[in-house]
Amino acid sequence: DAGVIQSPRHEVTEMGQEVTLRCKPISGHDYLFWYRQTMMRGLELLIYFNNNVPIDDSGMPEDRFSAKMPNASFSTLKIQPSEPRDSAVYFCASSLTFNQPQHFGDGTRLSIL
Amino acid sequence: EDQVTQSPEALRLQEGESSSLNCSYTVSGLRGLFWYRQDPGKGPEFLFTLYSAGEEKEKERLKATLTKKESFLHITAPKPEDSATYLCAVQASNAGKSTFGEGTTLTVKP
């Protein structure tokens, strides 16, 4: 059974560029979560979806960040324009229902120069 | 606001030296408490879910326990392969999301 798949694994880009991170959740999972992890702030929830609908985006730091889930098998997190302080590891996770454990992808390590 | 505090931040043990990791939490009605293990360069991997005070779960050398205010992850006779960062997360009864602690980084020396 394939786990959560994220791409790319690494992204290095210059400040001001648009960055798009991609996630394929586990088939049949109703919930999808986007997190950001840094040494300073740990694992922070950015946004989560239930059945493709955004439920809570209170963790999205600024309007530069946006997330979509056009169907049950695909989600994107976009940063436009990117800034050096956006450098972090971004994780996508999915869960079967709201009270089940989350299954994480291996993350995208993002570096903004 | 839900809060999770893990201690210690880092723990170094000799192989075979048992110890415990702590997760203290404040939540408005606990739906579940989750323990995860995270290896370098990987995403967190689920270990246990605890739902009510007094509950215990075990897996190999790990045992998780839960009270109304905290959870412990007991590691018995650890091995070097147990070295990782252990994360605790809580989910409130009125939420679909979890709040994560900062983690405890465990290093087990042979």
PDB file of C-alpha atoms in Angstrom, chain B residues 47-103:
ATOM      1  CA  LEU B  47       3.453   4.687  17.064  1.00  0.00           C
ATOM      2  CA  PHE B  48       0.465   4.803  19.452  1.00  0.00           C
ATOM      3  CA  THR B  49      -2.917   6.341  20.138  1.00  0.00           C
ATOM      4  CA  LEU B  50      -4.222   6.743  23.687  1.00  0.00           C
ATOM      5  CA  TYR B  51      -7.790   7.825  24.335  1.00  0.00           C
ATOM      6  CA  SER B  52      -8.427   7.856  28.073  1.00  0.00           C
ATOM      7  CA  ALA B  53      -6.571   8.179  31.377  1.00  0.00           C
ATOM      8  CA  GLY B  54      -5.172   4.870  32.575  1.00  0.00           C
ATOM      9  CA  GLU B  55      -4.760   3.475  29.085  1.00  0.00           C
ATOM     10  CA  GLU B  56      -1.450   1.837  28.126  1.00  0.00           C
ATOM     11  CA  LYS B  57      -0.087   0.631  24.795  1.00  0.00           C
ATOM     12  CA  GLU B  58       3.060  -1.385  24.113  1.00  0.00           C
ATOM     13  CA  LYS B  59       5.207  -2.111  21.092  1.00  0.00           C
ATOM     14  CA  GLU B  60       8.523  -3.895  21.420  1.00  0.00           C
ATOM     15  CA  ARG B  61      10.661  -1.816  23.815  1.00  0.00           C
ATOM     16  CA  LEU B  62       8.181   1.073  23.967  1.00  0.00           C
ATOM     17  CA  LYS B  63       5.245   1.563  26.307  1.00  0.00           C
ATOM     18  CA  ALA B  64       2.990   4.621  26.305  1.00  0.00           C
ATOM     19  CA  THR B  65       0.839   5.608  29.266  1.00  0.00           C
ATOM     20  CA  LEU B  66      -1.733   8.360  29.782  1.00  0.00           C
ATOM     21  CA  THR B  67      -3.031  10.419  32.716  1.00  0.00           C
ATOM     22  CA  LYS B  68      -5.367  13.400  32.665  1.00  0.00           C
ATOM     23  CA  LYS B  69      -2.463  15.816  32.331  1.00  0.00           C
ATOM     24  CA  GLU B  70       0.431  13.945  30.751  1.00  0.00           C
ATOM     25  CA  SER B  71       1.664  10.969  28.851  1.00  0.00           C
ATOM     26  CA  PHE B  72       4.881   9.025  29.215  1.00  0.00           C
ATOM     27  CA  LEU B  73       6.770   7.038  26.633  1.00  0.00           C
ATOM     28  CA  HIS B  74       8.801   4.450  28.500  1.00  0.00           C
ATOM     29  CA  ILE B  75      11.764   2.922  26.703  1.00  0.00           C
ATOM     30  CA  THR B  76      13.021  -0.342  28.155  1.00  0.00           C
ATOM     31  CA  ALA B  77      16.557  -1.536  27.384  1.00  0.00           C
ATOM     32  CA  PRO B  78      16.907   0.751  24.349  1.00  0.00           C
ATOM     33  CA  LYS B  79      19.049  -0.088  21.349  1.00  0.00           C
ATOM     34  CA  PRO B  80      20.892   2.301  19.008  1.00  0.00           C
ATOM     35  CA  GLU B  81      18.138   1.841  16.416  1.00  0.00           C
ATOM     36  CA  ASP B  82      15.706   3.493  18.842  1.00  0.00           C
ATOM     37  CA  SER B  83      17.557   6.767  18.284  1.00  0.00           C
ATOM     38  CA  ALA B  84      15.083   9.250  16.778  1.00  0.00           C
ATOM     39  CA  THR B  85      12.951  12.242  17.631  1.00  0.00           C
ATOM     40  CA  TYR B  86       9.725  11.308  19.417  1.00  0.00           C
ATOM     41  CA  LEU B  87       6.736  13.598  18.933  1.00  0.00           C
ATOM     42  CA  CYS B  88       3.577  13.799  20.969  1.00  0.00           C
ATOM     43  CA  ALA B  89       0.322  15.268  19.613  1.00  0.00           C
ATOM     44  CA  VAL B  90      -3.110  15.883  21.119  1.00  0.00           C
ATOM     45  CA  GLN B  91      -6.463  16.212  19.472  1.00  0.00           C
ATOM     46  CA  ALA B  92      -9.284  18.052  21.192  1.00  0.00           C
ATOM     47  CA  SER B  93     -12.780  16.635  21.138  1.00  0.00           C
ATOM     48  CA  ASN B  94     -14.046  19.607  19.117  1.00  0.00           C
ATOM     49  CA  ALA B  95     -11.256  19.615  16.536  1.00  0.00           C
ATOM     50  CA  GLY B  96     -10.279  17.736  13.417  1.00  0.00           C
ATOM     51  CA  LYS B  97      -6.644  18.694  13.829  1.00  0.00           C
ATOM     52  CA  SER B  98      -3.838  17.799  16.228  1.00  0.00           C
ATOM     53  CA  THR B  99      -1.413  20.006  18.126  1.00  0.00           C
ATOM     54  CA  PHE B 100       2.165  18.724  18.186  1.00  0.00           C
ATOM     55  CA  GLY B 101       4.842  19.151  20.816  1.00  0.00           C
ATOM     56  CA  GLU B 102       8.402  20.130  19.931  1.00  0.00           C
ATOM     57  CA  GLY B 103       9.691  16.598  20.390  1.00  0.00           C
TER      58      GLY B 103
END
